[in-house]
PDB file of N, CA and C in Angstrom:
ATOM      1  N   GLU N   1       4.642   6.246 -16.394  1.00 72.00           N
ATOM      2  CA  GLU N   1       5.681   7.149 -15.966  1.00 72.00           C
ATOM      3  C   GLU N   1       6.513   6.592 -14.827  1.00 72.00           C
ATOM      4  N   THR N   2       5.966   5.654 -14.052  1.00 78.00           N
ATOM      5  CA  THR N   2       6.725   5.106 -12.920  1.00 78.00           C
ATOM      6  C   THR N   2       7.133   3.662 -13.158  1.00 78.00           C
ATOM      7  N   PHE N   3       6.960   3.146 -14.356  1.00 87.00           N
ATOM      8  CA  PHE N   3       7.256   1.738 -14.635  1.00 87.00           C
ATOM      9  C   PHE N   3       8.757   1.481 -14.549  1.00 87.00           C
ATOM     10  N   GLY N   4       9.120   0.575 -13.655  1.00 88.00           N
ATOM     11  CA  GLY N   4      10.498   0.109 -13.557  1.00 88.00           C
ATOM     12  C   GLY N   4      11.506   1.076 -12.975  1.00 88.00           C
ATOM     13  N   ILE N   5      11.084   2.190 -12.408  1.00 90.00           N
ATOM     14  CA  ILE N   5      12.069   3.143 -11.881  1.00 90.00           C
ATOM     15  C   ILE N   5      12.364   2.934 -10.398  1.00 90.00           C
ATOM     16  N   PHE N   6      11.537   2.148  -9.723  1.00 90.00           N
ATOM     17  CA  PHE N   6      11.750   1.899  -8.297  1.00 90.00           C
ATOM     18  C   PHE N   6      12.343   0.513  -8.087  1.00 90.00           C
ATOM     19  N   GLN N   7      13.151   0.359  -7.046  1.00 91.00           N
ATOM     20  CA  GLN N   7      13.668  -0.961  -6.691  1.00 91.00           C
ATOM     21  C   GLN N   7      12.731  -1.668  -5.733  1.00 91.00           C
ATOM     22  N   GLY N   8      11.938  -0.918  -5.007  1.00 93.00           N
ATOM     23  CA  GLY N   8      10.976  -1.483  -4.073  1.00 93.00           C
ATOM     24  C   GLY N   8       9.878  -0.473  -3.800  1.00 93.00           C
ATOM     25  N   MET N   9       8.707  -0.992  -3.433  1.00 92.00           N
ATOM     26  CA  MET N   9       7.581  -0.119  -3.112  1.00 92.00           C
ATOM     27  C   MET N   9       6.860  -0.647  -1.893  1.00 92.00           C
ATOM     28  N   VAL N  10       6.371   0.275  -1.074  1.00 92.00           N
ATOM     29  CA  VAL N  10       5.593  -0.070   0.110  1.00 92.00           C
ATOM     30  C   VAL N  10       4.251   0.644   0.011  1.00 92.00           C
ATOM     31  N   PHE N  11       3.180  -0.118   0.136  1.00 90.00           N
ATOM     32  CA  PHE N  11       1.833   0.433   0.172  1.00 90.00           C
ATOM     33  C   PHE N  11       1.271   0.197   1.562  1.00 90.00           C
ATOM     34  N   VAL N  12       0.562   1.182   2.082  1.00 91.00           N
ATOM     35  CA  VAL N  12      -0.075   1.060   3.394  1.00 91.00           C
ATOM     36  C   VAL N  12      -1.573   1.181   3.199  1.00 91.00           C
ATOM     37  N   GLU N  13      -2.275   0.208   3.738  1.00 90.00           N
ATOM     38  CA  GLU N  13      -3.733   0.223   3.645  1.00 90.00           C
ATOM     39  C   GLU N  13      -4.316   0.216   5.053  1.00 90.00           C
ATOM     40  N   SER N  14      -5.281   1.083   5.274  1.00 91.00           N
ATOM     41  CA  SER N  14      -5.895   1.220   6.587  1.00 91.00           C
ATOM     42  C   SER N  14      -7.331   0.708   6.566  1.00 91.00           C
ATOM     43  N   ASN N  15      -7.797   0.327   7.748  1.00 91.00           N
ATOM     44  CA  ASN N  15      -9.192  -0.095   7.881  1.00 91.00           C
ATOM     45  C   ASN N  15     -10.119   1.096   8.136  1.00 91.00           C
ATOM     46  N   ARG N  16      -9.552   2.300   8.145  1.00 91.00           N
ATOM     47  CA  ARG N  16     -10.348   3.515   8.360  1.00 91.00           C
ATOM     48  C   ARG N  16      -9.850   4.622   7.428  1.00 91.00           C
ATOM     49  N   THR N  17     -10.769   5.523   7.069  1.00 89.00           N
ATOM     50  CA  THR N  17     -10.394   6.685   6.269  1.00 89.00           C
ATOM     51  C   THR N  17      -9.710   7.716   7.164  1.00 89.00           C
ATOM     52  N   GLN N  18      -9.226   8.799   6.566  1.00 87.00           N
ATOM     53  CA  GLN N  18      -8.593   9.864   7.349  1.00 87.00           C
ATOM     54  C   GLN N  18      -9.572  10.483   8.338  1.00 87.00           C
ATOM     55  N   ASN N  19     -10.876  10.414   8.053  1.00 89.00           N
ATOM     56  CA  ASN N  19     -11.904  10.946   8.951  1.00 89.00           C
ATOM     57  C   ASN N  19     -12.457   9.900   9.901  1.00 89.00           C
ATOM     58  N   PHE N  20     -11.795   8.750   9.979  1.00 91.00           N
ATOM     59  CA  PHE N  20     -12.120   7.660  10.900  1.00 91.00           C
ATOM     60  C   PHE N  20     -13.340   6.839  10.489  1.00 91.00           C
ATOM     61  N   ASN N  21     -13.802   6.998   9.276  1.00 93.00           N
ATOM     62  CA  ASN N  21     -14.888   6.145   8.803  1.00 93.00           C
ATOM     63  C   ASN N  21     -14.334   4.760   8.466  1.00 93.00           C
ATOM     64  N   PRO N  22     -15.081   3.706   8.779  1.00 94.00           N
ATOM     65  CA  PRO N  22     -14.595   2.358   8.468  1.00 94.00           C
ATOM     66  C   PRO N  22     -14.529   2.120   6.960  1.00 94.00           C
ATOM     67  N   ARG N  23     -13.566   1.330   6.540  1.00 90.00           N
ATOM     68  CA  ARG N  23     -13.435   0.948   5.139  1.00 90.00           C
ATOM     69  C   ARG N  23     -12.854  -0.461   5.080  1.00 90.00           C
ATOM     70  N   PRO N  24     -13.244  -1.235   4.099  1.00 89.00           N
ATOM     71  CA  PRO N  24     -12.704  -2.596   3.991  1.00 89.00           C
ATOM     72  C   PRO N  24     -11.294  -2.581   3.406  1.00 89.00           C
ATOM     73  N   PHE N  25     -10.522  -3.579   3.766  1.00 85.00           N
ATOM     74  CA  PHE N  25      -9.225  -3.761   3.130  1.00 85.00           C
ATOM     75  C   PHE N  25      -9.473  -4.258   1.710  1.00 85.00           C
ATOM     76  N   LEU N  26      -8.841  -3.641   0.742  1.00 81.00           N
ATOM     77  CA  LEU N  26      -9.021  -4.035  -0.649  1.00 81.00           C
ATOM     78  C   LEU N  26      -7.800  -4.743  -1.223  1.00 81.00           C
ATOM     79  N   ARG N  27      -6.625  -4.442  -0.702  1.00 77.00           N
ATOM     80  CA  ARG N  27      -5.404  -4.980  -1.284  1.00 77.00           C
ATOM     81  C   ARG N  27      -4.564  -5.822  -0.337  1.00 77.00           C
ATOM     82  N   VAL N  28      -4.734  -5.640   0.936  1.00 69.00           N
ATOM     83  CA  VAL N  28      -3.823  -6.265   1.886  1.00 69.00           C
ATOM     84  C   VAL N  28      -3.919  -7.784   1.894  1.00 69.00           C
ATOM     85  N   ASN N  29      -5.102  -8.341   1.740  1.00 58.00           N
ATOM     86  CA  ASN N  29      -5.265  -9.793   1.700  1.00 58.00           C
ATOM     87  C   ASN N  29      -5.206 -10.257   0.254  1.00 58.00           C
ATOM     88  N   HIS N  30      -4.079  -9.991  -0.386  1.00 44.00           N
ATOM     89  CA  HIS N  30      -3.962 -10.169  -1.822  1.00 44.00           C
ATOM     90  C   HIS N  30      -4.059 -11.616  -2.283  1.00 44.00           C
ATOM     91  N   ASP N  31      -3.977 -12.580  -1.394  1.00 48.00           N
ATOM     92  CA  ASP N  31      -4.145 -13.973  -1.803  1.00 48.00           C
ATOM     93  C   ASP N  31      -5.541 -14.500  -1.496  1.00 48.00           C
ATOM     94  N   ASP N  32      -6.371 -13.657  -0.915  1.00 45.00           N
ATOM     95  CA  ASP N  32      -7.739 -14.021  -0.587  1.00 45.00           C
ATOM     96  C   ASP N  32      -8.571 -14.084  -1.869  1.00 45.00           C
ATOM     97  N   ASP N  33      -9.514 -15.019  -1.958  1.00 42.00           N
ATOM     98  CA  ASP N  33     -10.327 -15.188  -3.167  1.00 42.00           C
ATOM     99  C   ASP N  33     -11.053 -13.915  -3.583  1.00 42.00           C
ATOM    100  N   ARG N  34     -11.523 -13.127  -2.639  1.00 42.00           N
ATOM    101  CA  ARG N  34     -12.299 -11.945  -3.016  1.00 42.00           C
ATOM    102  C   ARG N  34     -11.423 -10.876  -3.661  1.00 42.00           C
ATOM    103  N   ASN N  35     -10.109 -11.009  -3.552  1.00 40.00           N
ATOM    104  CA  ASN N  35      -9.216 -10.012  -4.123  1.00 40.00           C
ATOM    105  C   ASN N  35      -8.561 -10.479  -5.410  1.00 40.00           C
ATOM    106  N   HIS N  36      -9.008 -11.561  -5.981  1.00 40.00           N
ATOM    107  CA  HIS N  36      -8.465 -12.001  -7.251  1.00 40.00           C
ATOM    108  C   HIS N  36      -9.133 -11.247  -8.395  1.00 40.00           C
ATOM    109  N   ILE N  37      -8.342 -10.942  -9.364  1.00 42.00           N
ATOM    110  CA  ILE N  37      -8.826 -10.224 -10.532  1.00 42.00           C
ATOM    111  C   ILE N  37      -8.745 -11.181 -11.711  1.00 42.00           C
ATOM    112  N   HIS N  38      -9.787 -11.247 -12.508  1.00 40.00           N
ATOM    113  CA  HIS N  38      -9.794 -12.135 -13.664  1.00 40.00           C
ATOM    114  C   HIS N  38      -9.405 -11.341 -14.903  1.00 40.00           C
ATOM    115  N   ASN N  39      -8.370 -11.833 -15.598  1.00 41.00           N
ATOM    116  CA  ASN N  39      -7.987 -11.144 -16.826  1.00 41.00           C
ATOM    117  C   ASN N  39      -8.624 -11.824 -18.027  1.00 41.00           C
ATOM    118  N   ARG N  40      -8.284 -11.392 -19.224  1.00 43.00           N
ATOM    119  CA  ARG N  40      -8.947 -11.877 -20.436  1.00 43.00           C
ATOM    120  C   ARG N  40      -8.788 -13.371 -20.666  1.00 43.00           C
ATOM    121  N   THR N  41      -7.708 -13.954 -20.190  1.00 42.00           N
ATOM    122  CA  THR N  41      -7.504 -15.387 -20.405  1.00 42.00           C
ATOM    123  C   THR N  41      -8.108 -16.214 -19.283  1.00 42.00           C
ATOM    124  N   SER N  42      -8.827 -15.579 -18.403  1.00 40.00           N
ATOM    125  CA  SER N  42      -9.511 -16.221 -17.280  1.00 40.00           C
ATOM    126  C   SER N  42      -8.559 -16.845 -16.267  1.00 40.00           C
ATOM    127  N   THR N  43      -7.292 -16.475 -16.280  1.00 47.00           N
ATOM    128  CA  THR N  43      -6.389 -16.942 -15.231  1.00 47.00           C
ATOM    129  C   THR N  43      -6.507 -15.986 -14.065  1.00 47.00           C
ATOM    130  N   ARG N  44      -6.347 -16.528 -12.859  1.00 54.00           N
ATOM    131  CA  ARG N  44      -6.487 -15.691 -11.672  1.00 54.00           C
ATOM    132  C   ARG N  44      -5.190 -14.934 -11.414  1.00 54.00           C
ATOM    133  N   THR N  45      -5.322 -13.652 -11.200  1.00 65.00           N
ATOM    134  CA  THR N  45      -4.183 -12.798 -10.914  1.00 65.00           C
ATOM    135  C   THR N  45      -4.447 -12.099  -9.589  1.00 65.00           C
ATOM    136  N   THR N  46      -3.543 -12.236  -8.632  1.00 82.00           N
ATOM    137  CA  THR N  46      -3.736 -11.559  -7.352  1.00 82.00           C
ATOM    138  C   THR N  46      -3.455 -10.074  -7.515  1.00 82.00           C
ATOM    139  N   THR N  47      -3.958  -9.303  -6.591  1.00 82.00           N
ATOM    140  CA  THR N  47      -3.724  -7.861  -6.602  1.00 82.00           C
ATOM    141  C   THR N  47      -2.231  -7.569  -6.562  1.00 82.00           C
ATOM    142  N   LEU N  48      -1.486  -8.292  -5.748  1.00 85.00           N
ATOM    143  CA  LEU N  48      -0.047  -8.069  -5.649  1.00 85.00           C
ATOM    144  C   LEU N  48       0.639  -8.358  -6.987  1.00 85.00           C
ATOM    145  N   GLN N  49       0.266  -9.433  -7.654  1.00 88.00           N
ATOM    146  CA  GLN N  49       0.856  -9.744  -8.958  1.00 88.00           C
ATOM    147  C   GLN N  49       0.546  -8.638  -9.966  1.00 88.00           C
ATOM    148  N   LYS N  50      -0.672  -8.144  -9.935  1.00 88.00           N
ATOM    149  CA  LYS N  50      -1.057  -7.076 -10.857  1.00 88.00           C
ATOM    150  C   LYS N  50      -0.240  -5.815 -10.571  1.00 88.00           C
ATOM    151  N   MET N  51      -0.046  -5.481  -9.307  1.00 87.00           N
ATOM    152  CA  MET N  51       0.749  -4.309  -8.951  1.00 87.00           C
ATOM    153  C   MET N  51       2.192  -4.471  -9.415  1.00 87.00           C
ATOM    154  N   LYS N  52       2.725  -5.671  -9.306  1.00 91.00           N
ATOM    155  CA  LYS N  52       4.092  -5.917  -9.774  1.00 91.00           C
ATOM    156  C   LYS N  52       4.203  -5.675 -11.273  1.00 91.00           C
ATOM    157  N   ARG N  53       3.201  -6.073 -12.017  1.00 91.00           N
ATOM    158  CA  ARG N  53       3.196  -5.837 -13.469  1.00 91.00           C
ATOM    159  C   ARG N  53       3.028  -4.350 -13.793  1.00 91.00           C
ATOM    160  N   ILE N  54       2.154  -3.674 -13.066  1.00 89.00           N
ATOM    161  CA  ILE N  54       1.910  -2.249 -13.327  1.00 89.00           C
ATOM    162  C   ILE N  54       3.177  -1.428 -13.112  1.00 89.00           C
ATOM    163  N   PHE N  55       3.900  -1.717 -12.022  1.00 90.00           N
ATOM    164  CA  PHE N  55       5.071  -0.913 -11.676  1.00 90.00           C
ATOM    165  C   PHE N  55       6.382  -1.491 -12.191  1.00 90.00           C
ATOM    166  N   GLY N  56       6.364  -2.718 -12.718  1.00 93.00           N
ATOM    167  CA  GLY N  56       7.558  -3.301 -13.314  1.00 93.00           C
ATOM    168  C   GLY N  56       8.619  -3.733 -12.321  1.00 93.00           C
ATOM    169  N   ILE N  57       8.205  -4.062 -11.104  1.00 92.00           N
ATOM    170  CA  ILE N  57       9.158  -4.534 -10.090  1.00 92.00           C
ATOM    171  C   ILE N  57       8.544  -5.691  -9.306  1.00 92.00           C
ATOM    172  N   ASP N  58       9.405  -6.462  -8.660  1.00 92.00           N
ATOM    173  CA  ASP N  58       8.935  -7.594  -7.864  1.00 92.00           C
ATOM    174  C   ASP N  58       8.914  -7.301  -6.369  1.00 92.00           C
ATOM    175  N   ASN N  59       9.630  -6.284  -5.944  1.00 93.00           N
ATOM    176  CA  ASN N  59       9.819  -6.008  -4.526  1.00 93.00           C
ATOM    177  C   ASN N  59       8.748  -5.041  -4.020  1.00 93.00           C
ATOM    178  N   ILE N  60       7.528  -5.556  -3.818  1.00 91.00           N
ATOM    179  CA  ILE N  60       6.409  -4.741  -3.345  1.00 91.00           C
ATOM    180  C   ILE N  60       5.891  -5.321  -2.029  1.00 91.00           C
ATOM    181  N   LEU N  61       5.685  -4.445  -1.075  1.00 90.00           N
ATOM    182  CA  LEU N  61       5.191  -4.838   0.241  1.00 90.00           C
ATOM    183  C   LEU N  61       3.895  -4.078   0.517  1.00 90.00           C
ATOM    184  N   ILE N  62       2.872  -4.786   0.980  1.00 89.00           N
ATOM    185  CA  ILE N  62       1.611  -4.149   1.374  1.00 89.00           C
ATOM    186  C   ILE N  62       1.472  -4.317   2.888  1.00 89.00           C
ATOM    187  N   ARG N  63       1.445  -3.196   3.598  1.00 90.00           N
ATOM    188  CA  ARG N  63       1.340  -3.200   5.061  1.00 90.00           C
ATOM    189  C   ARG N  63      -0.039  -2.702   5.477  1.00 90.00           C
ATOM    190  N   THR N  64      -0.466  -3.124   6.653  1.00 90.00           N
ATOM    191  CA  THR N  64      -1.730  -2.633   7.193  1.00 90.00           C
ATOM    192  C   THR N  64      -1.472  -1.577   8.260  1.00 90.00           C
ATOM    193  N   TYR N  65      -2.424  -0.683   8.391  1.00 91.00           N
ATOM    194  CA  TYR N  65      -2.416   0.288   9.480  1.00 91.00           C
ATOM    195  C   TYR N  65      -3.777   0.205  10.152  1.00 91.00           C
ATOM    196  N   ILE N  66      -3.763  -0.178  11.419  1.00 92.00           N
ATOM    197  CA  ILE N  66      -4.992  -0.260  12.199  1.00 92.00           C
ATOM    198  C   ILE N  66      -4.778   0.538  13.477  1.00 92.00           C
ATOM    199  N   ASN N  67      -5.574   1.571  13.640  1.00 92.00           N
ATOM    200  CA  ASN N  67      -5.522   2.389  14.843  1.00 92.00           C
ATOM    201  C   ASN N  67      -6.962   2.767  15.161  1.00 92.00           C
ATOM    202  N   GLU N  68      -7.499   2.214  16.217  1.00 93.00           N
ATOM    203  CA  GLU N  68      -8.901   2.433  16.567  1.00 93.00           C
ATOM    204  C   GLU N  68      -9.107   3.615  17.511  1.00 93.00           C
ATOM    205  N   ASN N  69      -8.097   4.434  17.699  1.00 92.00           N
ATOM    206  CA  ASN N  69      -8.231   5.632  18.524  1.00 92.00           C
ATOM    207  C   ASN N  69      -8.978   6.694  17.715  1.00 92.00           C
ATOM    208  N   GLU N  70     -10.204   6.989  18.092  1.00 92.00           N
ATOM    209  CA  GLU N  70     -11.040   7.922  17.327  1.00 92.00           C
ATOM    210  C   GLU N  70     -10.540   9.359  17.379  1.00 92.00           C
ATOM    211  N   LYS N  71      -9.567   9.640  18.235  1.00 93.00           N
ATOM    212  CA  LYS N  71      -9.003  10.985  18.301  1.00 93.00           C
ATOM    213  C   LYS N  71      -7.884  11.185  17.272  1.00 93.00           C
ATOM    214  N   VAL N  72      -7.407  10.097  16.702  1.00 90.00           N
ATOM    215  CA  VAL N  72      -6.362  10.184  15.680  1.00 90.00           C
ATOM    216  C   VAL N  72      -7.054  10.280  14.321  1.00 90.00           C
ATOM    217  N   ILE N  73      -7.185  11.514  13.833  1.00 90.00           N
ATOM    218  CA  ILE N  73      -7.878  11.738  12.559  1.00 90.00           C
ATOM    219  C   ILE N  73      -7.068  12.696  11.683  1.00 90.00           C
ATOM    220  N   ALA N  74      -7.501  12.837  10.483  1.00 91.00           N
ATOM    221  CA  ALA N  74      -6.981  13.793   9.509  1.00 91.00           C
ATOM    222  C   ALA N  74      -5.469  13.647   9.325  1.00 91.00           C
ATOM    223  N   LEU N  75      -4.736  14.748   9.426  1.00 91.00           N
ATOM    224  CA  LEU N  75      -3.303  14.718   9.142  1.00 91.00           C
ATOM    225  C   LEU N  75      -2.517  13.863  10.132  1.00 91.00           C
ATOM    226  N   GLU N  76      -2.984  13.781  11.371  1.00 93.00           N
ATOM    227  CA  GLU N  76      -2.286  12.919  12.336  1.00 93.00           C
ATOM    228  C   GLU N  76      -2.387  11.454  11.911  1.00 93.00           C
ATOM    229  N   ARG N  77      -3.547  11.033  11.453  1.00 91.00           N
ATOM    230  CA  ARG N  77      -3.727   9.658  10.969  1.00 91.00           C
ATOM    231  C   ARG N  77      -2.845   9.415   9.743  1.00 91.00           C
ATOM    232  N   GLU N  78      -2.821  10.390   8.845  1.00 90.00           N
ATOM    233  CA  GLU N  78      -1.976  10.262   7.654  1.00 90.00           C
ATOM    234  C   GLU N  78      -0.500  10.148   8.041  1.00 90.00           C
ATOM    235  N   HIS N  79      -0.080  10.939   9.017  1.00 92.00           N
ATOM    236  CA  HIS N  79       1.312  10.883   9.486  1.00 92.00           C
ATOM    237  C   HIS N  79       1.641   9.489  10.040  1.00 92.00           C
ATOM    238  N   HIS N  80       0.735   8.925  10.821  1.00 92.00           N
ATOM    239  CA  HIS N  80       0.937   7.582  11.374  1.00 92.00           C
ATOM    240  C   HIS N  80       1.037   6.545  10.253  1.00 92.00           C
ATOM    241  N   GLN N  81       0.181   6.676   9.250  1.00 92.00           N
ATOM    242  CA  GLN N  81       0.206   5.730   8.134  1.00 92.00           C
ATOM    243  C   GLN N  81       1.517   5.843   7.359  1.00 92.00           C
ATOM    244  N   ARG N  82       1.985   7.042   7.168  1.00 91.00           N
ATOM    245  CA  ARG N  82       3.253   7.225   6.452  1.00 91.00           C
ATOM    246  C   ARG N  82       4.429   6.650   7.246  1.00 91.00           C
ATOM    247  N   ALA N  83       4.341   6.651   8.570  1.00 93.00           N
ATOM    248  CA  ALA N  83       5.392   6.025   9.380  1.00 93.00           C
ATOM    249  C   ALA N  83       5.488   4.527   9.070  1.00 93.00           C
ATOM    250  N   GLU N  84       4.366   3.928   8.696  1.00 93.00           N
ATOM    251  CA  GLU N  84       4.381   2.513   8.301  1.00 93.00           C
ATOM    252  C   GLU N  84       5.194   2.304   7.029  1.00 93.00           C
ATOM    253  N   ILE N  85       5.215   3.299   6.162  1.00 93.00           N
ATOM    254  CA  ILE N  85       6.030   3.204   4.951  1.00 93.00           C
ATOM    255  C   ILE N  85       7.502   3.107   5.332  1.00 93.00           C
ATOM    256  N   LEU N  86       7.938   3.906   6.291  1.00 93.00           N
ATOM    257  CA  LEU N  86       9.338   3.862   6.726  1.00 93.00           C
ATOM    258  C   LEU N  86       9.695   2.492   7.278  1.00 93.00           C
ATOM    259  N   LYS N  87       8.789   1.893   8.029  1.00 94.00           N
ATOM    260  CA  LYS N  87       9.013   0.535   8.545  1.00 94.00           C
ATOM    261  C   LYS N  87       9.137  -0.448   7.382  1.00 94.00           C
ATOM    262  N   GLY N  88       8.293  -0.277   6.381  1.00 94.00           N
ATOM    263  CA  GLY N  88       8.346  -1.147   5.211  1.00 94.00           C
ATOM    264  C   GLY N  88       9.645  -1.004   4.443  1.00 94.00           C
ATOM    265  N   TRP N  89      10.134   0.224   4.322  1.00 94.00           N
ATOM    266  CA  TRP N  89      11.419   0.434   3.644  1.00 94.00           C
ATOM    267  C   TRP N  89      12.529  -0.338   4.353  1.00 94.00           C
ATOM    268  N   LYS N  90      12.506  -0.306   5.676  1.00 94.00           N
ATOM    269  CA  LYS N  90      13.514  -1.057   6.438  1.00 94.00           C
ATOM    270  C   LYS N  90      13.377  -2.552   6.162  1.00 94.00           C
ATOM    271  N   GLU N  91      12.139  -3.038   6.111  1.00 94.00           N
ATOM    272  CA  GLU N  91      11.905  -4.454   5.817  1.00 94.00           C
ATOM    273  C   GLU N  91      12.440  -4.837   4.442  1.00 94.00           C
ATOM    274  N   LEU N  92      12.362  -3.916   3.493  1.00 93.00           N
ATOM    275  CA  LEU N  92      12.839  -4.178   2.140  1.00 93.00           C
ATOM    276  C   LEU N  92      14.352  -4.015   2.011  1.00 93.00           C
ATOM    277  N   GLY N  93      15.004  -3.581   3.092  1.00 94.00           N
ATOM    278  CA  GLY N  93      16.462  -3.480   3.090  1.00 94.00           C
ATOM    279  C   GLY N  93      17.018  -2.132   2.685  1.00 94.00           C
ATOM    280  N   MET N  94      16.227  -1.086   2.796  1.00 93.00           N
ATOM    281  CA  MET N  94      16.705   0.243   2.427  1.00 93.00           C
ATOM    282  C   MET N  94      17.883   0.630   3.310  1.00 93.00           C
ATOM    283  N   GLN N  95      18.897   1.208   2.692  1.00 93.00           N
ATOM    284  CA  GLN N  95      20.127   1.619   3.379  1.00 93.00           C
ATOM    285  C   GLN N  95      20.167   3.144   3.517  1.00 93.00           C
ATOM    286  N   PRO N  96      21.013   3.672   4.425  1.00 90.00           N
ATOM    287  CA  PRO N  96      21.065   5.124   4.649  1.00 90.00           C
ATOM    288  C   PRO N  96      21.367   5.947   3.393  1.00 90.00           C
ATOM    289  N   ASP N  97      22.109   5.411   2.446  1.00 93.00           N
ATOM    290  CA  ASP N  97      22.440   6.164   1.237  1.00 93.00           C
ATOM    291  C   ASP N  97      21.404   6.015   0.128  1.00 93.00           C
ATOM    292  N   ASP N  98      20.381   5.195   0.339  1.00 92.00           N
ATOM    293  CA  ASP N  98      19.331   5.029  -0.663  1.00 92.00           C
ATOM    294  C   ASP N  98      18.418   6.253  -0.676  1.00 92.00           C
ATOM    295  N   ILE N  99      17.750   6.447  -1.788  1.00 92.00           N
ATOM    296  CA  ILE N  99      16.819   7.568  -1.922  1.00 92.00           C
ATOM    297  C   ILE N  99      15.397   7.036  -1.844  1.00 92.00           C
ATOM    298  N   GLY N 100      14.585   7.639  -0.997  1.00 91.00           N
ATOM    299  CA  GLY N 100      13.192   7.261  -0.863  1.00 91.00           C
ATOM    300  C   GLY N 100      12.288   8.317  -1.477  1.00 91.00           C
ATOM    301  N   TYR N 101      11.207   7.861  -2.051  1.00 89.00           N
ATOM    302  CA  TYR N 101      10.211   8.756  -2.660  1.00 89.00           C
ATOM    303  C   TYR N 101       8.890   8.458  -1.973  1.00 89.00           C
ATOM    304  N   LEU N 102       8.408   9.401  -1.189  1.00 87.00           N
ATOM    305  CA  LEU N 102       7.209   9.206  -0.386  1.00 87.00           C
ATOM    306  C   LEU N 102       6.067  10.030  -0.962  1.00 87.00           C
ATOM    307  N   CYS N 103       4.976   9.340  -1.340  1.00 82.00           N
ATOM    308  CA  CYS N 103       3.835  10.061  -1.896  1.00 82.00           C
ATOM    309  C   CYS N 103       2.597   9.175  -1.814  1.00 82.00           C
ATOM    310  N   ASP N 104       1.467   9.767  -2.094  1.00 78.00           N
ATOM    311  CA  ASP N 104       0.227   9.009  -2.211  1.00 78.00           C
ATOM    312  C   ASP N 104       0.216   8.358  -3.584  1.00 78.00           C
ATOM    313  N   THR N 105      -0.381   7.174  -3.680  1.00 74.00           N
ATOM    314  CA  THR N 105      -0.396   6.438  -4.949  1.00 74.00           C
ATOM    315  C   THR N 105      -0.993   7.267  -6.067  1.00 74.00           C
ATOM    316  N   ASP N 106      -2.050   7.995  -5.780  1.00 70.00           N
ATOM    317  CA  ASP N 106      -2.672   8.796  -6.836  1.00 70.00           C
ATOM    318  C   ASP N 106      -1.799   9.956  -7.294  1.00 70.00           C
ATOM    319  N   GLU N 107      -0.726  10.242  -6.566  1.00 69.00           N
ATOM    320  CA  GLU N 107       0.197  11.294  -6.967  1.00 69.00           C
ATOM    321  C   GLU N 107       1.316  10.777  -7.866  1.00 69.00           C
ATOM    322  N   THR N 108       1.405   9.463  -8.044  1.00 61.00           N
ATOM    323  CA  THR N 108       2.475   8.908  -8.867  1.00 61.00           C
ATOM    324  C   THR N 108       2.079   8.758 -10.324  1.00 61.00           C
ATOM    325  N   PHE N 109       0.802   8.908 -10.646  1.00 52.00           N
ATOM    326  CA  PHE N 109       0.358   8.703 -12.022  1.00 52.00           C
ATOM    327  C   PHE N 109       0.151  10.000 -12.736  1.00 52.00           C
TER     328      PHE N 109
END
C-alpha cells in the first residue's frame, strides 16, 4: 500500500524503549555484518537496501535517538524521537510546500 508513494523516508531508532528499557539497534548500523540479511540467492543485502526495495524509493535515512535521561519516558520520549524525523526531513531537502506524513512504521502497513 505504501510502495513508491513517498519521495523520501526517515526512520528513527532508539537505544531505549518508550519505558526506558535498553534495546539494541537493529537497523541503524545497516552496513554492519550482524545486520545483513541473506536472501535466496545467498547475496548479502543490507537492511537499508531491503527497506529501499520494500518501499520502492532510494531516499531513505535512518537516524538514531539516544537520550539517557531516565525521566524522559512514555509520550515525552516519543515526542523527542519524532522531532528527529523533522530533522531528517530537512536533511532530505524537504521544502515548506512539501507534504509530510508522520506515523509509526507499523501504522503504514
